[in-house]
Short mmCIF file of C-alpha atoms and ligand atoms in Angstrom, two decimals:
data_model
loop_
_atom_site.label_atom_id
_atom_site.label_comp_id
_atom_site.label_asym_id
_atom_site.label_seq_id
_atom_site.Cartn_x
_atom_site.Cartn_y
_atom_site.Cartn_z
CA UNK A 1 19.62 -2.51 24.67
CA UNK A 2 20.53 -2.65 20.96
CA UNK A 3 18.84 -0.42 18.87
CA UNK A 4 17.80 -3.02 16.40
CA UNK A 5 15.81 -4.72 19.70
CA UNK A 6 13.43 -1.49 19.93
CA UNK A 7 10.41 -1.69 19.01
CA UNK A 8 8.53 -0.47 16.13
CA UNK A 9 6.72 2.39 17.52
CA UNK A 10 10.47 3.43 18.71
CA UNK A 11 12.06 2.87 15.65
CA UNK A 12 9.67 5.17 13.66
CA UNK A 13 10.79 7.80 15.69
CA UNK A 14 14.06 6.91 15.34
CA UNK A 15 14.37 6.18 12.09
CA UNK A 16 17.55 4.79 10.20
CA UNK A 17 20.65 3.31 11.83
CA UNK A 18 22.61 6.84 10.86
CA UNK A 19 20.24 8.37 12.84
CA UNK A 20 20.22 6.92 16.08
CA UNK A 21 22.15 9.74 17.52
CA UNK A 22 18.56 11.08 17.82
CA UNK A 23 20.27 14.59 16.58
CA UNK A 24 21.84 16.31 13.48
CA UNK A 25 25.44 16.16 14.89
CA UNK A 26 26.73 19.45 12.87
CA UNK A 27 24.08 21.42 14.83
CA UNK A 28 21.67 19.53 17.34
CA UNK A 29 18.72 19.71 15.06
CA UNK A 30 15.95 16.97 16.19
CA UNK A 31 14.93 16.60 12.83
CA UNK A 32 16.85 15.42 9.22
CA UNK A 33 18.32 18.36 7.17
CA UNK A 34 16.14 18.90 4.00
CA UNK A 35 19.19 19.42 1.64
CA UNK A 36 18.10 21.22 -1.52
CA UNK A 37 21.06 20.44 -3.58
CA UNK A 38 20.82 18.90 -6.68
CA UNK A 39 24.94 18.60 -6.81
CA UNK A 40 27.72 17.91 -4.33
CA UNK A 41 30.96 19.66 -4.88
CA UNK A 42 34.31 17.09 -4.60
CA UNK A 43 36.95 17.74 -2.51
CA UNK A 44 39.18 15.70 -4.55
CA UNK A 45 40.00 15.36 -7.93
CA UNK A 46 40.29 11.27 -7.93
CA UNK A 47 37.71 10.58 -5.11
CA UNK A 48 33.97 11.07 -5.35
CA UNK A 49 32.63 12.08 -2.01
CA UNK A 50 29.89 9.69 -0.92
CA UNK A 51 27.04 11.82 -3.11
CA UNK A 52 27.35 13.50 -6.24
CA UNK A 53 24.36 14.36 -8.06
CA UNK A 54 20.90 13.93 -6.20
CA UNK A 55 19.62 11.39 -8.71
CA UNK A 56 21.62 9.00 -7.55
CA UNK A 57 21.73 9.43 -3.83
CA UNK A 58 20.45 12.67 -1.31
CA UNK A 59 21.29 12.82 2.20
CA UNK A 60 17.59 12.89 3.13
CA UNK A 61 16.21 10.67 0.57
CA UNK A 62 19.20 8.58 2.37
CA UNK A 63 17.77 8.80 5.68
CA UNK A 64 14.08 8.16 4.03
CA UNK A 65 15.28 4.89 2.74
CA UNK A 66 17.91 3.87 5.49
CA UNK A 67 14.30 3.89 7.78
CA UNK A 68 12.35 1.95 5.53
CA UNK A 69 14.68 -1.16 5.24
CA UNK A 70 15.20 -0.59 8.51
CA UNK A 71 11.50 -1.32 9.22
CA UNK A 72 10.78 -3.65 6.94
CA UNK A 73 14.01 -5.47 7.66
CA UNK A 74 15.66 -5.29 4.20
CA UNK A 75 19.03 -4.85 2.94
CA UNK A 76 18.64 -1.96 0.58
CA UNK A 77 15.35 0.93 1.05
CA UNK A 78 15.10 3.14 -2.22
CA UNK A 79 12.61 6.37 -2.70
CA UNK A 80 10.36 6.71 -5.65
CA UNK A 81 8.33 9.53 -6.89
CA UNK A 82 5.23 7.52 -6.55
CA UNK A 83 3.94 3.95 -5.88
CA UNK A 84 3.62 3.21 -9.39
CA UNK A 85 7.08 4.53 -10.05
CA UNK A 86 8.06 1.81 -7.08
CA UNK A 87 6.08 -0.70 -8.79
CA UNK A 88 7.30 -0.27 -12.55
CA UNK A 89 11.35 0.43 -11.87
CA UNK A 90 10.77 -3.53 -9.85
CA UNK A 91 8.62 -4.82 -12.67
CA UNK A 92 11.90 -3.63 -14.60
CA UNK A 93 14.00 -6.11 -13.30
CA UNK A 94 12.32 -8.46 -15.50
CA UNK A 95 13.47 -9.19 -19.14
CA UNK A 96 12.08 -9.40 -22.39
CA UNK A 97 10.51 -13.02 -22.37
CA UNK A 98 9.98 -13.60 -18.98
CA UNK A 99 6.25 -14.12 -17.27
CA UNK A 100 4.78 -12.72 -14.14
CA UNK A 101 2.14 -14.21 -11.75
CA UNK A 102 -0.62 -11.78 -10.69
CA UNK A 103 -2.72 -11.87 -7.47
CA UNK A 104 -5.81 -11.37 -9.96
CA UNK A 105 -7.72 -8.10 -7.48
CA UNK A 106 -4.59 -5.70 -7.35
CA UNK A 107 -4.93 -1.97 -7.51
CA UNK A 108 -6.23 -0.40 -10.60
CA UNK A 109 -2.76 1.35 -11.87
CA UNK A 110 -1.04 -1.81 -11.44
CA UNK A 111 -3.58 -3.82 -13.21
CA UNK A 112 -2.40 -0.84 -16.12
CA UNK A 113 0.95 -0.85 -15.91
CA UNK A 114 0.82 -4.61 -16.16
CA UNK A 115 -2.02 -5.03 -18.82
CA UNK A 116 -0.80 -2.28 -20.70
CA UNK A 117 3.09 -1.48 -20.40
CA UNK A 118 4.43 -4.91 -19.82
CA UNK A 119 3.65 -6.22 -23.00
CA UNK A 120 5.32 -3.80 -25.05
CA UNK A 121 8.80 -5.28 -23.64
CA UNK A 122 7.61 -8.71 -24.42
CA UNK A 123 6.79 -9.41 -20.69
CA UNK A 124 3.99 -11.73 -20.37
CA UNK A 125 1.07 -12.04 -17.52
CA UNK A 126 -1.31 -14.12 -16.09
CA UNK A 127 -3.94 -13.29 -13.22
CA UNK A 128 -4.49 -15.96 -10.64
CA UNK A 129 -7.08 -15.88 -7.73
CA UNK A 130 -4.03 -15.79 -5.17
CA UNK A 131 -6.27 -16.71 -2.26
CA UNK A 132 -5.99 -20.83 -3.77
CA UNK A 133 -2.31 -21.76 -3.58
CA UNK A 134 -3.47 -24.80 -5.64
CA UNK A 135 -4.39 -22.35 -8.46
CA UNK A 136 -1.72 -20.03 -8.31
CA UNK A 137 0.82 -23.14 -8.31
CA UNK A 138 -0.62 -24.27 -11.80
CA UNK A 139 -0.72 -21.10 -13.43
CA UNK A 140 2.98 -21.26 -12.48
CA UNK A 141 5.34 -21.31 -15.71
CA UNK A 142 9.13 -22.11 -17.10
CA UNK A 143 9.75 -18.41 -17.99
CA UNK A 144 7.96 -17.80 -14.24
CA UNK A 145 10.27 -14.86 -12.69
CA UNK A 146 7.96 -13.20 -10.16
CA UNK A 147 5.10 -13.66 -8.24
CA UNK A 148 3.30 -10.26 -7.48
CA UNK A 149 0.81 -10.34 -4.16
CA UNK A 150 -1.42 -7.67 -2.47
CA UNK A 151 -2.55 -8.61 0.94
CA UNK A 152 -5.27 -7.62 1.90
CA UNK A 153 -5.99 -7.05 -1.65
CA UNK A 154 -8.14 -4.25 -3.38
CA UNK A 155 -10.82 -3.38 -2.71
CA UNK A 156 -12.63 -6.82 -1.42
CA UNK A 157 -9.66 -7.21 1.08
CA UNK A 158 -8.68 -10.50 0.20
CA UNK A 159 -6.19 -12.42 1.65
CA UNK A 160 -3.43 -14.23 0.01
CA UNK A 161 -0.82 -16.58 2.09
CA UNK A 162 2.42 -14.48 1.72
CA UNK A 163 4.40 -17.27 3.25
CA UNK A 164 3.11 -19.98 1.23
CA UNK A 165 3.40 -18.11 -2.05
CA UNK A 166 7.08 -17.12 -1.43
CA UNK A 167 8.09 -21.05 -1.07
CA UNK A 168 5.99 -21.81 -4.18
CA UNK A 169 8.44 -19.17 -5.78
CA UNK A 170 11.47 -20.33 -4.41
CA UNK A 171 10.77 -23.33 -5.57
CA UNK A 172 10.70 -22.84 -8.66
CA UNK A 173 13.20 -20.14 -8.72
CA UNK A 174 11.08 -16.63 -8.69
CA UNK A 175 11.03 -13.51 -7.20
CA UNK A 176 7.91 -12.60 -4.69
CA UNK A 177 7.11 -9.20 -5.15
CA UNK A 178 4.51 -8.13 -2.26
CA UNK A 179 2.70 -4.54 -2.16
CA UNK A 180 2.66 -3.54 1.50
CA UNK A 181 0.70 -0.54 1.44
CA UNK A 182 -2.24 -1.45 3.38
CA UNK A 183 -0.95 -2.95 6.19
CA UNK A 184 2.62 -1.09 6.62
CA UNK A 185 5.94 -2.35 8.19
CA UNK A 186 3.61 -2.04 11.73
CA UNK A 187 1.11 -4.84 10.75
CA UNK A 188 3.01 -6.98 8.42
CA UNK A 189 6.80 -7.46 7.18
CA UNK A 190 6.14 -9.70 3.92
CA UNK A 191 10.38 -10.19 3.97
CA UNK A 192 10.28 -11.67 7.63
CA UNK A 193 7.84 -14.36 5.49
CA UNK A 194 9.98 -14.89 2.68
CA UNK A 195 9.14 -12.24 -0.04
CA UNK A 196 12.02 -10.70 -1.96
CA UNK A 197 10.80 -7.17 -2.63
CA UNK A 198 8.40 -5.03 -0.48
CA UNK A 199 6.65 -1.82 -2.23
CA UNK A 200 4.73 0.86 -0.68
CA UNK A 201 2.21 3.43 -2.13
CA UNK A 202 4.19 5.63 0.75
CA UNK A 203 1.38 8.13 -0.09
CA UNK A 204 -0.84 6.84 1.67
CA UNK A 205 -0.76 5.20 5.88
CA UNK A 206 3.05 5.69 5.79
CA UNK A 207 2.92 9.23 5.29
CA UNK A 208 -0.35 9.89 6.36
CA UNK A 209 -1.81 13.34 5.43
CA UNK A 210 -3.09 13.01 1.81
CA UNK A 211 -0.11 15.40 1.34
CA UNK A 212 2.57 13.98 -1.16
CA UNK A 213 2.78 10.90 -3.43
CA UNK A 214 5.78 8.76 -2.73
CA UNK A 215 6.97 5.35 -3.55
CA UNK A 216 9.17 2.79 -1.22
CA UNK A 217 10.84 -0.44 -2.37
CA UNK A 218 12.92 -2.89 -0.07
CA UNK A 219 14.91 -5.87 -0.84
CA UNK A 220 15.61 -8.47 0.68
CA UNK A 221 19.17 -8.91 0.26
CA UNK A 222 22.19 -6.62 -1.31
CA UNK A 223 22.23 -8.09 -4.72
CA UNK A 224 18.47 -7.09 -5.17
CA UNK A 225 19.14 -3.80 -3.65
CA UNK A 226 21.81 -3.01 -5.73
CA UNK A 227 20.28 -3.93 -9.16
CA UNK A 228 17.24 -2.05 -8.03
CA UNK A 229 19.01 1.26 -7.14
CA UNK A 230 20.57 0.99 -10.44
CA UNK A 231 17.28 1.43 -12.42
CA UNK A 232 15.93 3.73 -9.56
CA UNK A 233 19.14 6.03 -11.21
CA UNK A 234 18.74 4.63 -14.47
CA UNK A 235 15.01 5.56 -14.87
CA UNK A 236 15.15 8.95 -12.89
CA UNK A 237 12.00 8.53 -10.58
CA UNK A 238 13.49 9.46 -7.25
CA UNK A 239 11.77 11.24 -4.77
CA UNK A 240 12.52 14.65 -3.98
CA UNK A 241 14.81 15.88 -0.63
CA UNK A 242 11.37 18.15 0.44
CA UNK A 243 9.09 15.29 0.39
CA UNK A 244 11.82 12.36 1.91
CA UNK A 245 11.69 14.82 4.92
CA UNK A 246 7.79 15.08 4.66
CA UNK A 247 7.89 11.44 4.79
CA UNK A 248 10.11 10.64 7.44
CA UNK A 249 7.72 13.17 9.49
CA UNK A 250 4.56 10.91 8.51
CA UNK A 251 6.16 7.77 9.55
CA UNK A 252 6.98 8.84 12.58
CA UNK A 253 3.46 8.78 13.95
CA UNK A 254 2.51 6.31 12.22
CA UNK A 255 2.33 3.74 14.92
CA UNK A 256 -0.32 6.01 17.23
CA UNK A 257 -2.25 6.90 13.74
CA UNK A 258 -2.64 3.53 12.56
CA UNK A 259 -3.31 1.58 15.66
CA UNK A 260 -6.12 4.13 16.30
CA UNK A 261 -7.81 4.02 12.80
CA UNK A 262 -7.99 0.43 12.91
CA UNK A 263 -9.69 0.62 16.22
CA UNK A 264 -12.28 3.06 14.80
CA UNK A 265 -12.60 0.92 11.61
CA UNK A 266 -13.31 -2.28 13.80
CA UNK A 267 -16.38 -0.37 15.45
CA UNK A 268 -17.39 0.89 12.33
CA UNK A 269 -17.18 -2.42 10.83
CA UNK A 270 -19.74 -3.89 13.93
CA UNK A 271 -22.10 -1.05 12.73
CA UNK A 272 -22.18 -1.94 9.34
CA UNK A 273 -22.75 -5.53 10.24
CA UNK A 274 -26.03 -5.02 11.94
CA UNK A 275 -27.24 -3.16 9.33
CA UNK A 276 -29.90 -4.42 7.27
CA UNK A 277 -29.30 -1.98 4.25
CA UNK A 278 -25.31 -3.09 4.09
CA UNK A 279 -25.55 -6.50 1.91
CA UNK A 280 -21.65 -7.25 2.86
CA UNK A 281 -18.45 -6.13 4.63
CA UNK A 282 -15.34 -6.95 3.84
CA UNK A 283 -12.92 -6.97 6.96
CA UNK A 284 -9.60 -9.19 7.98
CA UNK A 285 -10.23 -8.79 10.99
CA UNK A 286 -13.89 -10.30 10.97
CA UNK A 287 -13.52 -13.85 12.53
CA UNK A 288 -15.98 -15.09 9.45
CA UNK A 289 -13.80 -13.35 6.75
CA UNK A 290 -12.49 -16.18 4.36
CA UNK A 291 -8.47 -14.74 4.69
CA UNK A 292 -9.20 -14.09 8.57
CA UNK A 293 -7.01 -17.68 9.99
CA UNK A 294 -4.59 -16.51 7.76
CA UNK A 295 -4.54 -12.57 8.21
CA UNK A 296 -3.75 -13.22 11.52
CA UNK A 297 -1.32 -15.49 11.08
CA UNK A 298 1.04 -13.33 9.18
CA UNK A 299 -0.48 -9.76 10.50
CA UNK A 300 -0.34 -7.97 13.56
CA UNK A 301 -3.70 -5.99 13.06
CA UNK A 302 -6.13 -5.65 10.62
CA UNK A 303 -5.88 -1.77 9.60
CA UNK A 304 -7.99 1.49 8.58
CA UNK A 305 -9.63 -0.35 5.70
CA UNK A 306 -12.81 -1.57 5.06
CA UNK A 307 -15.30 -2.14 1.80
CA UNK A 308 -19.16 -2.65 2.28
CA UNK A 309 -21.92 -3.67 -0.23
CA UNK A 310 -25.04 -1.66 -0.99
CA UNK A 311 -27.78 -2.78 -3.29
CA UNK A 312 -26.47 -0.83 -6.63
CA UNK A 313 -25.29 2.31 -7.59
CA UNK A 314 -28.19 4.46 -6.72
CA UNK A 315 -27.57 3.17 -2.89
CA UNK A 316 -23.97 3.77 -3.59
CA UNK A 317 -24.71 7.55 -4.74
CA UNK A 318 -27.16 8.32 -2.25
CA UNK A 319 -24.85 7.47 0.66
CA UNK A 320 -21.87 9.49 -1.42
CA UNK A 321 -24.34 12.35 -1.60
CA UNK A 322 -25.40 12.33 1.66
CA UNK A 323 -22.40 11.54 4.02
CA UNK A 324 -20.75 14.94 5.68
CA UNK A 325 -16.70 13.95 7.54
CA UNK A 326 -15.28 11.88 4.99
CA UNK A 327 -13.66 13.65 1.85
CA UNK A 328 -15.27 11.67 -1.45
CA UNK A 329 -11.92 11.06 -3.14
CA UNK A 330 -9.38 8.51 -4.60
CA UNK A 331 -6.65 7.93 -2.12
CA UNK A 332 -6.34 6.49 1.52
CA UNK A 333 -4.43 5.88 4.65
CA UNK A 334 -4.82 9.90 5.89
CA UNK A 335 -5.55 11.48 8.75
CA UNK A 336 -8.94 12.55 7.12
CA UNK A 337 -10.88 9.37 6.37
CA UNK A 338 -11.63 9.05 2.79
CA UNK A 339 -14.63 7.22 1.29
CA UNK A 340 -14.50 5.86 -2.25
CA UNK A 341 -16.49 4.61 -5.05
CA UNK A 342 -13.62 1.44 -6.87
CA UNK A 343 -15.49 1.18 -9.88
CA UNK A 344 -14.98 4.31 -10.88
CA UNK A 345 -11.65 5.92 -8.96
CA UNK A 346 -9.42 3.42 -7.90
CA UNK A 347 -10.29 0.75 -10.39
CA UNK A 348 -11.26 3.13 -13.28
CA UNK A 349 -8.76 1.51 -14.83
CA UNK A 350 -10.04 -2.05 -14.79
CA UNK A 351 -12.87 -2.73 -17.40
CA UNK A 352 -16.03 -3.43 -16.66
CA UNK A 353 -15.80 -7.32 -17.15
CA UNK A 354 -13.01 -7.42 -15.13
CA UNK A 355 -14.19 -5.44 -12.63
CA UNK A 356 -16.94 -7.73 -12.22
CA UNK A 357 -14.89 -11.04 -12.00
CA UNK A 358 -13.47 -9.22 -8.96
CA UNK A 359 -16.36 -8.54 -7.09
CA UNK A 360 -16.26 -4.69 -7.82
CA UNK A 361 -19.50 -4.35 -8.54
CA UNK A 362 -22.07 -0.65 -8.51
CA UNK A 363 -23.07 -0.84 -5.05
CA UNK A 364 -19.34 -1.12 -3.98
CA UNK A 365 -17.64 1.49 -1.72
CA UNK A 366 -14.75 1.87 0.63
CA UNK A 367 -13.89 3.08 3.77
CA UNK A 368 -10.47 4.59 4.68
CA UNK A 369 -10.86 5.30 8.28
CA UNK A 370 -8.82 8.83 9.24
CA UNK A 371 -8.61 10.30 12.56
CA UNK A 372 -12.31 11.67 13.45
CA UNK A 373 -13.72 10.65 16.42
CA UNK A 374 -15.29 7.34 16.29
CA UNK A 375 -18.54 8.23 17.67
CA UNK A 376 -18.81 10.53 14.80
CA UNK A 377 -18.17 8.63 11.74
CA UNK A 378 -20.31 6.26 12.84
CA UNK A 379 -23.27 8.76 13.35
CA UNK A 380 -22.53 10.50 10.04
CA UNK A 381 -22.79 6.60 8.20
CA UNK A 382 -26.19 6.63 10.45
CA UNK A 383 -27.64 9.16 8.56
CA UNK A 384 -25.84 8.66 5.25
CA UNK A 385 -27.80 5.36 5.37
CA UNK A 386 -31.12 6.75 5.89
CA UNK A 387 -30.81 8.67 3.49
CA UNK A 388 -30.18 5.62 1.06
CA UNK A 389 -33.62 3.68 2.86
CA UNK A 390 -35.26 7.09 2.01
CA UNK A 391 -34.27 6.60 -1.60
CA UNK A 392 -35.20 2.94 -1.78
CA UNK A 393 -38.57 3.39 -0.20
CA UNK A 394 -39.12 6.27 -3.17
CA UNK A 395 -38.69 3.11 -5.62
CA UNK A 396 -40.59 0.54 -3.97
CA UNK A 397 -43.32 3.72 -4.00
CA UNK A 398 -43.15 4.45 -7.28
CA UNK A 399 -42.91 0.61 -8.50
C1 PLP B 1 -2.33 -0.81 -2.98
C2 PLP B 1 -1.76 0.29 -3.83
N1 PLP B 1 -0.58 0.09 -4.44
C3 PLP B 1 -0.04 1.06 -5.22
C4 PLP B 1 -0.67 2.26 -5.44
C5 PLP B 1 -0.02 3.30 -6.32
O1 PLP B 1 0.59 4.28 -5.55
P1 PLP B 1 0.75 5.84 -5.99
O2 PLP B 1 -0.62 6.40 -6.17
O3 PLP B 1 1.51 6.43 -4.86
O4 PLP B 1 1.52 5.83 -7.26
C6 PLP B 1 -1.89 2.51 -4.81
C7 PLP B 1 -2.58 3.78 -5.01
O5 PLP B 1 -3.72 3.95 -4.67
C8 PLP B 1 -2.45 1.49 -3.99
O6 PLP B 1 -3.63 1.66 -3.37
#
């Protein structure tokens, strides 16, 4: 069988077409080299060797990214030092002048480095409610040159038709950017329905163990890829050989960590349901989600991520207060699941207005469901939510 037939699971194990020999050849070694060298002596004095200064390429950052296009099914995979640096160095492929199309709920640092840092290079921005393809067509412009999507989005989880979106940019001769992070190369490949560029918060499912920050862009084709790598040099933010390896470690489970945090998030999810304190839960893979037809259209599974409603932001801090396994942190996609608070962590940066247009209102949290045994989280929420109906019978008392 070819490689290129295996299946995912097999191919995160197996990583990058270089290493299909399953071995280090030099010595046997099961696992990539970490190679700590920040320069590559030449053997010649009018050929460069195929690396010469880590900036611009590392034989495990090489392996890191030869995996990724590999499982996203790109031409080029390239390495950042974080998400954001991911984000920004493809945002840089814009030029002064030119507008960008914004799914209107996208993570907090994004909604910065857009609101904030675009501008000053005279690129312009407009949010769009991606979920209406009718709306985001409109908002469309001449000096159009990328449509940016997250799907599911965050933190309500929306759902945004990657497929359709990509033809409305062809058609009018953009780039569709699509943020990948929730759902990973094992749930979703946004290039197999017609996006251009794929980026990863690689801190988070990919690697796994809320133990590095990394970035991952693929491209679609070579051109892309090649103009990309040159700002990835240009701009410097390359991820280091220690934490390519740390990576390539992380994806290699992912398939058994994922598929079993999204079965623990879709019991969760029934819990929270029937419960008369949770005013809403926001799922893809709820058959009465709005995005659901579509979600499972273009998705294989629905992930480790879920948001639910309380009343306000007492009810909010009362269940933070009281809950015991998950860490109370920014962050997600670990082995450790992590509960949050958006308004203030991951969409600190969003102001309060906007913030509310989105839906992220006081009694929002979310869920990123780790590794713990079902059984347990769900006994843990239990209590945690007693502990808010405690609260809220104090009030009514008191009132
Ligand atoms: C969906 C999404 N995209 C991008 C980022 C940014 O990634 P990083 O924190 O690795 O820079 C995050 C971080 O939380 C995220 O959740």
């Amino acid at each position: 069988m070819r490689p290129e037939n295996d299946q995912l699971e097999t191919r995160f194990i197996h990583g990058s077409a270089n290493n299909r020999s399953h071995h280090e050849p030099a010595t046997g070694a099961v696992n990539v080299p970490i190679y700590l060298s920040s320069t590559f002596h030449q053997e010649s004095f009018d050929t460069m060797g195929p690396y010469d200064y880590s900036r611009s390429g590392n034989p495990t950052r090489q392996v890191l990214e030869d995996t990724i296009a590999n499982l996203e099914g790109g031409a080029r995979g390239l390495a950042f030092s974080s998400g954001m640096a991911a984000i920004s160095s493809a945002f840089m492929l814009l030029s002064a002048g030119d507008h960008v199309l914004v799914s209107k709920d996208v993570y907090g640092g994004t909604f910065r480095l857009i609101t904030e840092m675009l501008g000053k290079y005279n690129i312009d921005h407009t949010f769009v409610n991606m979920t209406d393809l009718n709306e985001t067509s409109r908002a469309i412009q001449s000096n159009t040159k990328v449509i940016y999507v997250e799907s599911p989005s965050n933190p309500c989880l929306n759902i945004t038709d990657i497929e359709g979106v990509a033809k409305l940019a062809k058609a009018h001769g953009c780039l569709t950017f699509v943020d990948n992070t929730f759902m990973t190369p094992l749930y979703q490949n946004p290039l197999e329905l017609g996006a251009d560029i794929v980026l990863h918060s690689a801190t988070k499912f990919l690697s796994g163990h809320s133990d590095i920050i990394a970035g991952l862009a693929v491209t679609k084709n070579e051109e892309l890829g090649e103009r990309l790598a040159f700002i990835q040099n240009s701009f410097g933010s390359i991820l280091g050989a220690q934490d390519s390896y740390q990576l390539i470690q992380g994806i290699k489970t992912l398939g058994a960590r994922l598929k079993q945090s999204s079965d623990s998030a879709l019991k969760i999810v029934s819990h929270l349901q029937e419960h008369s304190l949770v005013e809403e839960v926001y799922y893809p893979g709820l058959s009465h989600h709005a995005g659901h037809p579509i979600h499972r259209r273009q998705s294989t599974g629905a992930g480790a991520l879920l948001s639910f409603r309380l009343a306000d932001k007492e009810a909010a801090k009362a269940f933070v207060e009281q809950i015991r396994l998950p860490v109370f942190a920014v962050s997600l996609g670990a082995v450790e699941s992590i509960l949050s608070y958006p308004a203030t962590m991951s969409h600190a940066a969003m102001p309060e207005k906007e913030r509310a247009k989105r839906g992220i209102t006081d009694g929002l949290l979310r869920l990123s469901v780790g590794l713990e045994h079902p059984g347990d989280l769900i006994e843990d929420i239990e209590q945690a939510l007693q502990a808010v109906a405690r609260t809220r019978q104090k009030v009514s008392v008191s009132l």
